[in-house]
Short mmCIF file of C-alpha atoms and ligand atoms in Angstrom, two decimals:
data_model
loop_
_atom_site.label_atom_id
_atom_site.label_comp_id
_atom_site.label_asym_id
_atom_site.label_seq_id
_atom_site.Cartn_x
_atom_site.Cartn_y
_atom_site.Cartn_z
CA MET A 4 44.04 144.94 -20.14
CA THR A 5 45.26 143.33 -16.93
CA ALA A 6 45.75 139.57 -17.16
CA ALA A 7 45.32 138.20 -13.63
CA VAL A 8 42.33 139.69 -11.91
CA ARG A 9 40.81 137.78 -9.01
CA ILE A 10 37.03 137.43 -8.77
CA ALA A 11 35.39 137.31 -5.32
CA PRO A 12 31.61 136.77 -5.29
CA SER A 13 29.92 138.44 -2.29
CA LEU A 14 27.54 136.13 -0.42
CA LEU A 15 25.46 139.16 0.54
CA SER A 16 23.46 138.72 -2.67
CA ALA A 17 23.15 134.93 -2.32
CA ASP A 18 20.17 133.06 -0.85
CA PHE A 19 20.80 133.23 2.93
CA GLY A 20 18.79 130.03 3.38
CA ARG A 21 21.25 128.11 1.18
CA LEU A 22 24.63 129.73 1.71
CA ASP A 23 26.53 126.45 1.50
CA GLU A 24 25.08 125.76 -1.94
CA SER A 25 26.10 129.24 -3.07
CA VAL A 26 29.65 128.63 -1.88
CA SER A 27 29.76 125.36 -3.85
CA ALA A 28 28.41 127.11 -6.94
CA CYS A 29 31.21 129.69 -6.68
CA GLU A 30 33.80 126.92 -6.39
CA ARG A 31 32.42 125.19 -9.48
CA ALA A 32 32.43 128.54 -11.30
CA GLY A 33 36.16 128.92 -10.66
CA ALA A 34 35.87 131.99 -8.45
CA ASP A 35 39.07 132.88 -6.58
CA PHE A 36 37.59 133.85 -3.20
CA ILE A 37 34.30 134.07 -1.35
CA HIS A 38 33.74 137.63 -0.11
CA PHE A 39 32.13 137.46 3.35
CA ASP A 40 30.48 140.74 4.40
CA VAL A 41 30.18 141.28 8.15
CA MET A 42 27.93 144.16 9.26
CA ASP A 43 27.20 145.00 12.88
CA GLY A 44 24.19 147.35 12.74
CA HIS A 45 26.43 150.19 14.04
CA PHE A 46 29.22 150.98 11.60
CA VAL A 47 26.58 150.37 8.93
CA PRO A 48 22.85 150.08 9.68
CA ASN A 49 22.52 146.56 8.31
CA LEU A 50 23.27 143.38 10.25
CA THR A 51 24.54 140.24 8.52
CA VAL A 52 26.63 137.27 9.59
CA GLY A 53 29.50 136.59 11.99
CA PRO A 54 32.21 134.08 12.86
CA LEU A 55 29.86 131.14 13.56
CA VAL A 56 28.53 131.26 10.01
CA LEU A 57 32.03 131.71 8.64
CA ARG A 58 33.23 128.64 10.52
CA ALA A 59 30.23 126.58 9.39
CA LEU A 60 30.72 127.47 5.72
CA ARG A 61 34.48 126.90 5.88
CA ARG A 62 33.93 123.35 7.09
CA ASN A 63 33.03 122.03 3.63
CA ALA A 64 34.58 124.69 1.44
CA LYS A 65 37.87 124.55 -0.44
CA ILE A 66 37.69 128.11 -1.78
CA PRO A 67 39.41 130.73 0.44
CA PHE A 68 37.35 133.33 2.29
CA ASP A 69 37.94 137.07 2.05
CA VAL A 70 36.38 138.74 5.11
CA HIS A 71 35.20 142.36 4.98
CA LEU A 72 34.53 143.70 8.49
CA MET A 73 32.06 146.59 8.38
CA ILE A 74 32.03 146.79 12.16
CA GLU A 75 33.03 149.19 14.92
CA GLU A 76 36.01 148.29 17.13
CA PRO A 77 37.04 145.40 14.86
CA LEU A 78 40.04 144.43 17.02
CA ARG A 79 37.67 143.24 19.75
CA THR A 80 36.37 140.33 17.66
CA LEU A 81 39.07 139.97 14.98
CA ASP A 82 40.50 136.74 16.41
CA GLN A 83 37.18 135.00 16.03
CA TYR A 84 37.32 135.56 12.26
CA LEU A 85 40.96 134.50 12.07
CA GLU A 86 40.19 131.31 14.01
CA ALA A 87 37.12 130.64 11.85
CA GLY A 88 39.33 130.42 8.75
CA ALA A 89 39.62 133.78 6.98
CA VAL A 90 42.60 133.99 4.60
CA ARG A 91 42.20 137.74 3.97
CA VAL A 92 40.60 140.23 6.29
CA ALA A 93 39.90 143.93 5.85
CA VAL A 94 38.91 146.49 8.46
CA HIS A 95 37.71 150.00 7.66
CA VAL A 96 40.09 152.90 8.08
CA GLU A 97 37.06 154.84 9.38
CA ALA A 98 36.59 152.28 12.20
CA GLU A 99 40.14 151.39 13.27
CA PRO A 100 42.85 153.88 14.29
CA HIS A 101 45.42 151.13 15.01
CA LEU A 102 45.92 149.87 11.47
CA HIS A 103 49.54 148.93 12.05
CA ARG A 104 48.71 146.86 15.12
CA PHE A 105 45.91 145.19 13.15
CA ALA A 106 48.18 144.32 10.22
CA GLN A 107 50.92 142.99 12.48
CA HIS A 108 48.49 140.83 14.43
CA VAL A 109 46.82 139.39 11.35
CA ARG A 110 50.07 138.71 9.52
CA GLU A 111 51.54 136.89 12.53
CA ARG A 112 48.63 134.47 12.22
CA GLY A 113 49.33 133.81 8.55
CA VAL A 114 46.39 135.85 7.25
CA SER A 115 46.57 138.66 4.71
CA PRO A 116 45.67 142.13 6.11
CA GLY A 117 43.77 144.78 4.16
CA VAL A 118 42.16 148.13 4.79
CA ALA A 119 38.78 149.19 3.40
CA ILE A 120 37.94 152.81 2.59
CA ASN A 121 34.58 154.49 2.13
CA PRO A 122 33.82 156.67 -0.91
CA GLY A 123 33.81 159.84 1.21
CA THR A 124 37.23 159.31 2.81
CA SER A 125 40.37 160.88 1.34
CA LEU A 126 42.87 158.39 -0.12
CA ALA A 127 45.63 160.40 1.56
CA VAL A 128 44.83 158.69 4.91
CA LEU A 129 46.21 155.44 3.42
CA ASP A 130 49.63 156.79 2.46
CA GLU A 131 51.33 155.03 5.38
CA ALA A 132 49.09 151.97 5.53
CA VAL A 133 49.85 150.92 1.93
CA ARG A 134 53.38 150.17 3.14
CA PHE A 135 52.23 147.48 5.57
CA VAL A 136 48.88 146.06 4.42
CA ASP A 137 48.57 143.63 1.50
CA PHE A 138 45.53 145.26 -0.07
CA VAL A 139 43.20 148.25 -0.05
CA LEU A 140 39.50 147.53 -0.51
CA VAL A 141 38.13 150.59 -2.29
CA MET A 142 34.38 150.89 -1.72
CA THR A 143 32.72 151.84 -4.97
CA VAL A 144 29.34 152.22 -3.21
CA ASN A 145 28.58 153.35 0.33
CA PRO A 146 28.79 150.14 2.37
CA GLY A 147 25.69 148.61 3.91
CA TRP A 148 23.73 146.84 1.19
CA GLY A 149 24.21 144.83 -1.95
CA GLY A 150 22.67 145.84 -5.26
CA GLN A 151 23.60 149.54 -5.23
CA SER A 152 24.81 151.44 -8.28
CA PHE A 153 28.52 151.88 -8.92
CA LEU A 154 29.55 155.40 -7.91
CA PRO A 155 30.79 157.60 -10.74
CA GLY A 156 34.35 158.72 -10.14
CA SER A 157 35.39 155.34 -8.74
CA VAL A 158 37.59 154.45 -11.71
CA ALA A 159 39.50 157.72 -11.28
CA ARG A 160 39.79 157.00 -7.57
CA VAL A 161 41.32 153.58 -8.27
CA ARG A 162 43.75 155.21 -10.71
CA GLU A 163 44.74 157.78 -8.10
CA LEU A 164 45.31 155.11 -5.46
CA SER A 165 47.32 153.10 -7.95
CA GLU A 166 49.59 156.10 -8.53
CA ARG A 167 49.97 156.74 -4.81
CA ILE A 168 50.99 153.11 -4.26
CA ARG A 169 53.38 153.14 -7.22
CA SER A 170 55.03 156.40 -6.12
CA ARG A 171 55.83 154.80 -2.75
CA GLY A 172 57.45 151.82 -4.47
CA VAL A 173 55.41 149.27 -2.53
CA ALA A 174 53.36 146.24 -3.56
CA CYS A 175 49.80 146.74 -2.35
CA GLU A 176 46.89 145.24 -4.25
CA ILE A 177 43.75 147.23 -5.02
CA ALA A 178 40.41 145.49 -4.53
CA VAL A 179 37.08 147.09 -5.44
CA ASP A 180 33.68 146.43 -3.91
CA GLY A 181 30.18 147.61 -4.83
CA GLY A 182 28.21 147.76 -8.05
CA ILE A 183 30.86 145.84 -10.01
CA THR A 184 29.56 144.51 -13.34
CA PRO A 185 31.05 143.36 -16.64
CA GLY A 186 30.35 146.93 -17.79
CA ASN A 187 32.88 148.51 -15.43
CA ALA A 188 35.25 145.58 -14.68
CA GLY A 189 37.52 146.28 -17.63
CA ALA A 190 37.96 149.96 -16.77
CA LEU A 191 38.64 149.09 -13.11
CA ALA A 192 41.23 146.48 -14.04
CA GLY A 193 42.83 148.94 -16.44
CA ALA A 194 43.00 151.53 -13.64
CA GLY A 195 44.84 149.08 -11.38
CA ALA A 196 42.25 146.93 -9.57
CA GLY A 197 43.46 143.34 -9.19
CA HIS A 198 40.57 141.91 -7.16
CA LEU A 199 36.90 142.42 -7.98
CA VAL A 200 34.14 141.82 -5.42
CA ALA A 201 30.71 141.31 -6.93
CA GLY A 202 27.40 140.33 -5.36
CA SER A 203 24.39 141.07 -7.50
CA SER A 204 26.17 140.67 -10.83
CA VAL A 205 27.16 137.11 -9.83
CA PHE A 206 24.03 135.97 -7.97
CA GLY A 207 21.36 138.21 -9.51
CA GLY A 208 21.15 136.49 -12.89
CA GLY A 209 20.55 132.97 -11.56
CA ASP A 210 23.70 131.52 -13.18
CA VAL A 211 26.74 131.92 -10.94
CA ALA A 212 29.17 130.40 -13.45
CA ALA A 213 28.03 132.77 -16.19
CA GLY A 214 28.29 135.72 -13.81
CA VAL A 215 31.85 134.87 -12.77
CA ALA A 216 32.90 134.19 -16.37
CA ALA A 217 31.45 137.48 -17.63
CA LEU A 218 33.35 139.44 -14.99
CA ARG A 219 36.60 137.61 -15.66
CA GLU A 220 36.30 138.09 -19.39
CA ALA A 221 35.49 141.77 -19.04
CA ALA A 222 38.37 142.30 -16.59
CA THR A 223 40.95 140.54 -18.70
CA GLY A 224 39.76 141.90 -22.02
CA LEU A 225 38.90 138.44 -23.33
CA ARG A 226 35.93 137.91 -25.60
CA ALA A 227 32.71 137.04 -23.70
C1 DX5 B 313 28.52 146.42 0.39
C2 DX5 B 313 29.30 145.13 0.50
C3 DX5 B 313 29.56 144.53 -0.82
C4 DX5 B 313 28.30 144.14 -1.56
C5 DX5 B 313 28.56 144.08 -3.01
O1 DX5 B 313 28.40 147.01 1.63
O2 DX5 B 313 30.54 145.34 1.12
O3 DX5 B 313 30.46 143.45 -0.75
O4 DX5 B 313 27.78 142.93 -1.14
O5 DX5 B 313 27.36 143.79 -3.64
P1 DX5 B 313 27.02 144.35 -5.08
O6 DX5 B 313 28.01 143.75 -6.01
O7 DX5 B 313 25.62 143.91 -5.32
O8 DX5 B 313 27.16 145.84 -5.00
ZN1 ZN B 314 32.14 143.79 0.91
#
């Protein structure tokens, strides 16, 4: 299976009263990124955290933050996340018509641009964007909450996106988000996913290090 798969625990499933401790636990566990889910109560019904919390957590963290904006009109507040210390940021294709402007703006500020896509949106809408974003965040659940079940068909969807990217001869990473567990990580990595976001499978068992290790081992085909 794929050798280098990055693991990004989602804070959405962590204890919101102790987010800084959860970030430290992810660092000790050797996670590659912290996945920071921003929801505005409009694009998705749920409401989570914003740039002030990102800035506060970044103050003591060494691990890079991967920001997933599940918000309407993301360009209005994008700079606040860039200034707060995101190293990767994804907006939804369903929320932002100016993907090229977004990518240009983010890249000029030294941050990696990505585009997220909901399960019900055709992959064909990304055929141009894969040429100028660094990654596609394929939602493998409908966004809005942690702890949902992985949607069947998502592995085939990752494989299809992988082929679309390859046929264009570009380098665009595939990230997956929602219901990721050691049970599906290997198949996703084999289909072309290089970055796995996981909330409940990392924080749900009470042992962050074991959760990260199990995902990494499953994704790389190593023995658990
Ligand atoms: C869903 C979020 C995900 C979520 C993943 O809307 O974007 O990042 O927290 O959580 P699990 O792994 O529990 O599905
Ligand atoms: Zn997310």
